[in-house]
Each structure stands twice: as C-alpha cells, then as structure tokens.
mmCIF file of C-alpha atoms in Angstrom:
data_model
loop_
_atom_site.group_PDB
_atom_site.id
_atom_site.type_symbol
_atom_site.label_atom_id
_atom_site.label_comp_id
_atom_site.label_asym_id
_atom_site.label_seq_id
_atom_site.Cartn_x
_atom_site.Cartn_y
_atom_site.Cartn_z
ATOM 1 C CA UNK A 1 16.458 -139.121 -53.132
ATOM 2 C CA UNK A 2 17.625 -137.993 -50.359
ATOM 3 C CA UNK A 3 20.465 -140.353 -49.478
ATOM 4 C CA UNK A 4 21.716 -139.423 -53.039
ATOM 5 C CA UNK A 5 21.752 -135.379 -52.323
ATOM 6 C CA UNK A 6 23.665 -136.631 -49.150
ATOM 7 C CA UNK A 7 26.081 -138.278 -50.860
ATOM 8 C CA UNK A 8 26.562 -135.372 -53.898
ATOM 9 C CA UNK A 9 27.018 -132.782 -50.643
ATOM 10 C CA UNK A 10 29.581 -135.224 -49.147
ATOM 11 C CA UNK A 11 31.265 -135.510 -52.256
ATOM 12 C CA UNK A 12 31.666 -131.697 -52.417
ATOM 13 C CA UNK A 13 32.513 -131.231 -49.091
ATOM 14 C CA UNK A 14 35.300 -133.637 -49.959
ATOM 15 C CA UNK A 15 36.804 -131.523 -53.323
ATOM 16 C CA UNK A 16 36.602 -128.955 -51.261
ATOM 17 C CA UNK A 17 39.034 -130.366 -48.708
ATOM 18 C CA UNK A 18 42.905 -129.996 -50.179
ATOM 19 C CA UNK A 19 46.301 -131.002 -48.407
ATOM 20 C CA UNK A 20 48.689 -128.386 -47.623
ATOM 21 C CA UNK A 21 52.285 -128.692 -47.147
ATOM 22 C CA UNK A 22 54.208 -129.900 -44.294
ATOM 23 C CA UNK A 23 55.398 -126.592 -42.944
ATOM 24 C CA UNK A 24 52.328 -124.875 -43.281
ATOM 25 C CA UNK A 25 50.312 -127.565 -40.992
ATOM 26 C CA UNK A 26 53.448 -127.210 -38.550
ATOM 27 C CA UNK A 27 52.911 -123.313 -38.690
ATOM 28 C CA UNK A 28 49.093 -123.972 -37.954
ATOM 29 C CA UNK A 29 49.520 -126.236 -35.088
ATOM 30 C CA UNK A 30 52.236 -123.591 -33.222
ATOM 31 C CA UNK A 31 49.548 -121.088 -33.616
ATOM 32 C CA UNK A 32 46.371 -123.189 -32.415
ATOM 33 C CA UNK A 33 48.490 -124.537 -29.287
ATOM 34 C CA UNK A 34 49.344 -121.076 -28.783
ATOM 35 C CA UNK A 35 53.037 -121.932 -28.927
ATOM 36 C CA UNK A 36 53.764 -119.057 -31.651
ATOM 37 C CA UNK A 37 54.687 -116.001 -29.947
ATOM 38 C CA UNK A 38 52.022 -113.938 -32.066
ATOM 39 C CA UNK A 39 48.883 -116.178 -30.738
ATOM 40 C CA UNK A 40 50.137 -116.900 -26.803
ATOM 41 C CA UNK A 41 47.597 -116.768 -24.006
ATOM 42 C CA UNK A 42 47.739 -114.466 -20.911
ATOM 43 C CA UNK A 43 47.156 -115.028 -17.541
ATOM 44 C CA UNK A 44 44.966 -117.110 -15.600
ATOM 45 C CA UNK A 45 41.928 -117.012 -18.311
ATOM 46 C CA UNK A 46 44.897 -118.038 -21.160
ATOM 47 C CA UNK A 47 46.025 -120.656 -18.264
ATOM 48 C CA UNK A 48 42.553 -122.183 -18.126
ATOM 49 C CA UNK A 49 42.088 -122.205 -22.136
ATOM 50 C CA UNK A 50 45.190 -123.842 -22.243
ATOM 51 C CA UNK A 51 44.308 -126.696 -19.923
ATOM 52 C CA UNK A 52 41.056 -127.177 -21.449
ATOM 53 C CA UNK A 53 42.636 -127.280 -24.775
ATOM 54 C CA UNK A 54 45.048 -130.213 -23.707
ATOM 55 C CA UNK A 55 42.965 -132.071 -21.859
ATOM 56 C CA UNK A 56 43.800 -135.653 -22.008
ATOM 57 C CA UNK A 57 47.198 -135.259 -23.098
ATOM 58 C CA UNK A 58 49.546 -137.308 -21.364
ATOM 59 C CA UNK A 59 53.010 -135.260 -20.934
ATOM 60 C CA UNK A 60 56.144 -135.640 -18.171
ATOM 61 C CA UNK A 61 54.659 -135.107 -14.935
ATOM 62 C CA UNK A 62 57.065 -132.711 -14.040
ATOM 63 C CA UNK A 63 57.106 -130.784 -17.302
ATOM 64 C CA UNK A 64 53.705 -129.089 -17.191
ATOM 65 C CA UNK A 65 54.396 -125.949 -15.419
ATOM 66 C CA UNK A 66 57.815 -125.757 -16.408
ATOM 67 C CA UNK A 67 57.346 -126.289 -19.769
ATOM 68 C CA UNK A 68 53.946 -126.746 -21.628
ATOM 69 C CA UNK A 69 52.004 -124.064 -19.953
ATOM 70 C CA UNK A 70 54.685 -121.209 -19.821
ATOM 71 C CA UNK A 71 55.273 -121.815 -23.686
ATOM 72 C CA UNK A 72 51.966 -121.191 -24.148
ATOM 73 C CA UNK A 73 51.019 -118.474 -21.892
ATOM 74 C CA UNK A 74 52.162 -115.420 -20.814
ATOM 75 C CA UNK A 75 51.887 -114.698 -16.959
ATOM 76 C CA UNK A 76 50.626 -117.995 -16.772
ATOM 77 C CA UNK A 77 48.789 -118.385 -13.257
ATOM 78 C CA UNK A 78 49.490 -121.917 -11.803
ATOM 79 C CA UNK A 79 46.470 -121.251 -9.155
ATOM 80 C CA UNK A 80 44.341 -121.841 -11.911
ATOM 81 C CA UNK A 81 44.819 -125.317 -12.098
ATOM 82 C CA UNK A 82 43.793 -125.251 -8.340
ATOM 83 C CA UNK A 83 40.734 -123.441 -8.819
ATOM 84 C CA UNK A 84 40.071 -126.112 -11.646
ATOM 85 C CA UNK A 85 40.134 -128.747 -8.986
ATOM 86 C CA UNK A 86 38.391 -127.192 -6.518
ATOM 87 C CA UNK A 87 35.597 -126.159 -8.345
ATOM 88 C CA UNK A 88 35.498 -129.825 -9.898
ATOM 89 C CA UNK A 89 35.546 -129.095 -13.426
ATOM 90 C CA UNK A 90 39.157 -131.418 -13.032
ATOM 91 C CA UNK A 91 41.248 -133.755 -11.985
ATOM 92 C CA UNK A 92 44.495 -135.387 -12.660
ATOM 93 C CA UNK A 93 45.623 -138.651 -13.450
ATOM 94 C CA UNK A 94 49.151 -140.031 -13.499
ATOM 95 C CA UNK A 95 50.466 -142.461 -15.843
ATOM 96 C CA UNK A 96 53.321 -144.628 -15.691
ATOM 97 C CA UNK A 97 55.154 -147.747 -16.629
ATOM 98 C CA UNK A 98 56.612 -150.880 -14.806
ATOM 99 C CA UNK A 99 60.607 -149.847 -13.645
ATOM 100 C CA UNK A 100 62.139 -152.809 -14.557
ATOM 101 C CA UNK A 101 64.735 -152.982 -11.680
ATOM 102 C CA UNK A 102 62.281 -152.484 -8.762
ATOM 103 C CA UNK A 103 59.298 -154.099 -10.882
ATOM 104 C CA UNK A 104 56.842 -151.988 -9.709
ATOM 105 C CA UNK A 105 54.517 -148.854 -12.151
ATOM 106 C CA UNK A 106 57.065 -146.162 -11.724
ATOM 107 C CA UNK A 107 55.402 -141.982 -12.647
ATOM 108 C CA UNK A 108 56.553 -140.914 -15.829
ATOM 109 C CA UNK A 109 53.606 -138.827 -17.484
ATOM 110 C CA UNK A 110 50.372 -137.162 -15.741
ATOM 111 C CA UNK A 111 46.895 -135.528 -17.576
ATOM 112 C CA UNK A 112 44.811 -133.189 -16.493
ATOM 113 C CA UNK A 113 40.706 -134.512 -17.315
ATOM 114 C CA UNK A 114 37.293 -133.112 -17.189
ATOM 115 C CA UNK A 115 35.743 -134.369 -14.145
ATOM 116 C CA UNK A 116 33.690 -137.471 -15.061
ATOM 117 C CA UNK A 117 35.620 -138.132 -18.734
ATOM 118 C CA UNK A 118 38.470 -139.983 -17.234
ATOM 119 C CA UNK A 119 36.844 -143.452 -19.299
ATOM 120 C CA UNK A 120 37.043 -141.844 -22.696
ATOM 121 C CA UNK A 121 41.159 -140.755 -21.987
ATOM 122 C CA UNK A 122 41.883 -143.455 -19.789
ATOM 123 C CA UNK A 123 42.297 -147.262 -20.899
ATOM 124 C CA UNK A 124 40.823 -150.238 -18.169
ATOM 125 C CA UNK A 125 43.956 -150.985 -16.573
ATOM 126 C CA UNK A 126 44.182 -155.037 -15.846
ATOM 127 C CA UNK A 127 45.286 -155.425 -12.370
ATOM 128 C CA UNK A 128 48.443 -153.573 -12.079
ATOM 129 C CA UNK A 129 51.622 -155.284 -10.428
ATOM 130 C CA UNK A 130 51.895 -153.545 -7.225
ATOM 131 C CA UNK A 131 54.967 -153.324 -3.849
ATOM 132 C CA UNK A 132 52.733 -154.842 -0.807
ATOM 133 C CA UNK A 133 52.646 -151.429 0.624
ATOM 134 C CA UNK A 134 50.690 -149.820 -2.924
ATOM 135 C CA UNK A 135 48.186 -153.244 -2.655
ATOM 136 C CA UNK A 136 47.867 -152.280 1.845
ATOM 137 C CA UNK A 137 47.102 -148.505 0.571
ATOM 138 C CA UNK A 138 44.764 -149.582 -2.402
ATOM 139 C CA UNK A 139 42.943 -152.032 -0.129
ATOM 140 C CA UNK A 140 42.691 -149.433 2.467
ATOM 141 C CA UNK A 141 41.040 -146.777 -0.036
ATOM 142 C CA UNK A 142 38.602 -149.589 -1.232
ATOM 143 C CA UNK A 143 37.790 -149.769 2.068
ATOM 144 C CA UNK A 144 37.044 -146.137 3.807
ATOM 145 C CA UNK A 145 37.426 -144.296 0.415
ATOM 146 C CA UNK A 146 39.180 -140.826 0.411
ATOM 147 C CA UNK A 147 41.296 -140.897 3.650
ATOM 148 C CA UNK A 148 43.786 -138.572 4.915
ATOM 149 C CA UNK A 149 47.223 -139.369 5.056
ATOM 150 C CA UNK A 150 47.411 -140.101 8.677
ATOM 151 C CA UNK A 151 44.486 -142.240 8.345
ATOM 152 C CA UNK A 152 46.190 -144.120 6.003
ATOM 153 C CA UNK A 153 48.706 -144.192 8.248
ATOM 154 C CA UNK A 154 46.511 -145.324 11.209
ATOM 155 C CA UNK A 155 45.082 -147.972 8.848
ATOM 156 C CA UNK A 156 47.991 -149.283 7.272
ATOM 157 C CA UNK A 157 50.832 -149.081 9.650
ATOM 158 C CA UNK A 158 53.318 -147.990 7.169
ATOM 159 C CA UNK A 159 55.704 -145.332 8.055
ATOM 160 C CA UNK A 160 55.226 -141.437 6.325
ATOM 161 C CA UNK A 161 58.257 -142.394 3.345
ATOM 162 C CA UNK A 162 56.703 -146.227 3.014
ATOM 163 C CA UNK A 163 53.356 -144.438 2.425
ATOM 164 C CA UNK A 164 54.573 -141.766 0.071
ATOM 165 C CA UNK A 165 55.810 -143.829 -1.960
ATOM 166 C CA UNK A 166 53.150 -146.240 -2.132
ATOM 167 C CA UNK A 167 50.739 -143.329 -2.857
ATOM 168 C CA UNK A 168 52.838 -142.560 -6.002
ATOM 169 C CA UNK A 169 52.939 -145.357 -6.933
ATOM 170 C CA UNK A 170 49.185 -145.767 -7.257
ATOM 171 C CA UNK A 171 49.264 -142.389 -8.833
ATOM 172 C CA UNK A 172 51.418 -144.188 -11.369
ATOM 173 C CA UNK A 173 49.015 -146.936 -12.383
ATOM 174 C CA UNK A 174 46.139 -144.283 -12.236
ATOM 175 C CA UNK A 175 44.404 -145.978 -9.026
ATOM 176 C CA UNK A 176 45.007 -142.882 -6.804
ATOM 177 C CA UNK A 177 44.100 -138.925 -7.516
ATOM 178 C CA UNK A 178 43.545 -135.978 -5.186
ATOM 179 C CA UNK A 179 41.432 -133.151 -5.872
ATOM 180 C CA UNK A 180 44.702 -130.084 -5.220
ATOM 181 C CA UNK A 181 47.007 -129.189 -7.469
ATOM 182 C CA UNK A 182 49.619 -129.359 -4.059
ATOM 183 C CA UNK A 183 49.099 -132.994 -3.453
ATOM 184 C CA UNK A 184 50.338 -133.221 -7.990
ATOM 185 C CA UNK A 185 53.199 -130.766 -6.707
ATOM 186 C CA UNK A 186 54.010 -133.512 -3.820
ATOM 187 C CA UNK A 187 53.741 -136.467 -5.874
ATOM 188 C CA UNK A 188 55.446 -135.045 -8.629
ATOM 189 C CA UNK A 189 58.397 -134.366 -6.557
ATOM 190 C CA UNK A 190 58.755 -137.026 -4.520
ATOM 191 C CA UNK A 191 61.343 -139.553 -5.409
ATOM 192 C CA UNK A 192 61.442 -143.489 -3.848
ATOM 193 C CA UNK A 193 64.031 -144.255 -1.061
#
C-alpha cells in the first residue's frame, strides 16, 4: 500500500514537472550564477557565496579573478578566498593536461574545494608522467610532508626556477596544493624556462 501511494506521489510530482524553452533556462542560469546584472553579489560575503556556489568547477587558472568572480560580484574582495584557506573551509587544486612537446602535465584549469571533498570532484589520477625534478619534489613531499620551499631546496638540490617549475607542475597533475591564495597567485603566474 504504501509503495503504491509512493509511486502515485512520484507520478504527480512528475506531471507537475514541464520543460521550458531554451532562452528561458539560459535567462535562469545568468540569474542563479549571479551573472545578470539585476541578481550580482557584493563584496566579500557575495565573493564567498560565489565560491561556494562553484565549488568544484574546473575553469582557466588564470581566469578566476579576472573573469568569473568580477562577473559575478560587485566589489568582489579577492582576500576572501584567503580567509577561505586559512580558516580551512578550502583549498585548491590544479588541473592540467600532458604538453605534448615537453611531455610533461602542463596547468591549464584550477578548482577551488571544500576541505576534505577533494574525492567526490577529483578523479584517482594513475601515476602521472612526470620531468625527474616533479618525481625528486613528489618523493621529497612523501617523505617530510609539507616543506618549505628552501627545504625543498635543501632536500632536493634543484635550483629556485628548476623547483618552481617542478612545483607547478605537480600542481598540474593535482599532487601538490598550498593552503594561500599567494602561493595560487605564484603558480598561476609562473611560466617554465
């Protein structure tokens, strides 16, 4: 009896559901993301909804602040993303593919997470193809765990542009993170030699 109420409710639930055209879904998704000028967040709180709304989403590394987060808010504060990290609700993640000329994971997209729901945005990556340098860096974080980068240094023996660029590139395949939004701003902007 009652699996057969369930079912009637279901069904009604269902009639009650009706498509709607193209434009008018469009003009509901601008105004959800805050993207229509009548709906757009304002300062840091609006930054912080924001974030929290697109959590997971995987977008150009360098395109966050100068793109998706100004769109959708007004003053928006980029020290809220640090006090997001620092307070541990976040992190970020890069994302990246293999260049094909240096055949090595090269940054092309980053995502902000809730702390601790990384698994349920983030696939298992198989052992990524890495420069010697990335695999001396990744070894030496398996090792001593978050290190500073003259520790790294000390441990690896690599030189500060070597180690840069080995750090990105582990940001890349989503084996390395940091906990400020500065260390995204160096990463972001650092290019290899």
């Amino acid at each position: 009896m009652l699996e057969e109420a369930r079912r009637r409710e279901l069904a009604e639930a269902r009639r009650r559901v009706q498509p709607v055209e193209q434009h008018a879904f469009a003009y509901f998704l601008q105004r959800w993301q805050h993207v229509d000028p009548t709906t757009r967040l304002e300062g840091t709180d609006g930054t912080v909804a924001a974030v929290r709304q697109l959590y997971g989403v995987a977008r150009p590394a360098d395109a966050w602040e100068r793109d998706y987060f100004p769109s959708r808010v007004q003053g928006h504060d980029p020290d809220a993303l640090s006090h997001l990290c620092a307070s541990g609700e976040m992190v970020w993640v890069g994302g990246g593919r293999v260049d094909e000329t240096a055949g090595t994971p090269a940054l092309t997209s980053l995502r902000f997470v809730r702390r601790g729901a990384g698994r349920a945005w983030l696939a298992e990556a198989d052992e990524p193809p890495l420069a010697d340098a990335a695999a001396r860096v990744r070894d030496a974080l398996a090792q001593h765990g978050a290190s500073f980068v003259t520790d790294l240094q000390a441990v690896t023996g690599l030189s500060t542009y070597a180690l840069r660029d080995a750090l990105r590139e582990l940001v890349a395949v989503g084996v390395a993170t940091n906990d400020t939004v500065d260390a995204l701003h160096d990463v972001v902007r650092w290019r290899p030699i």
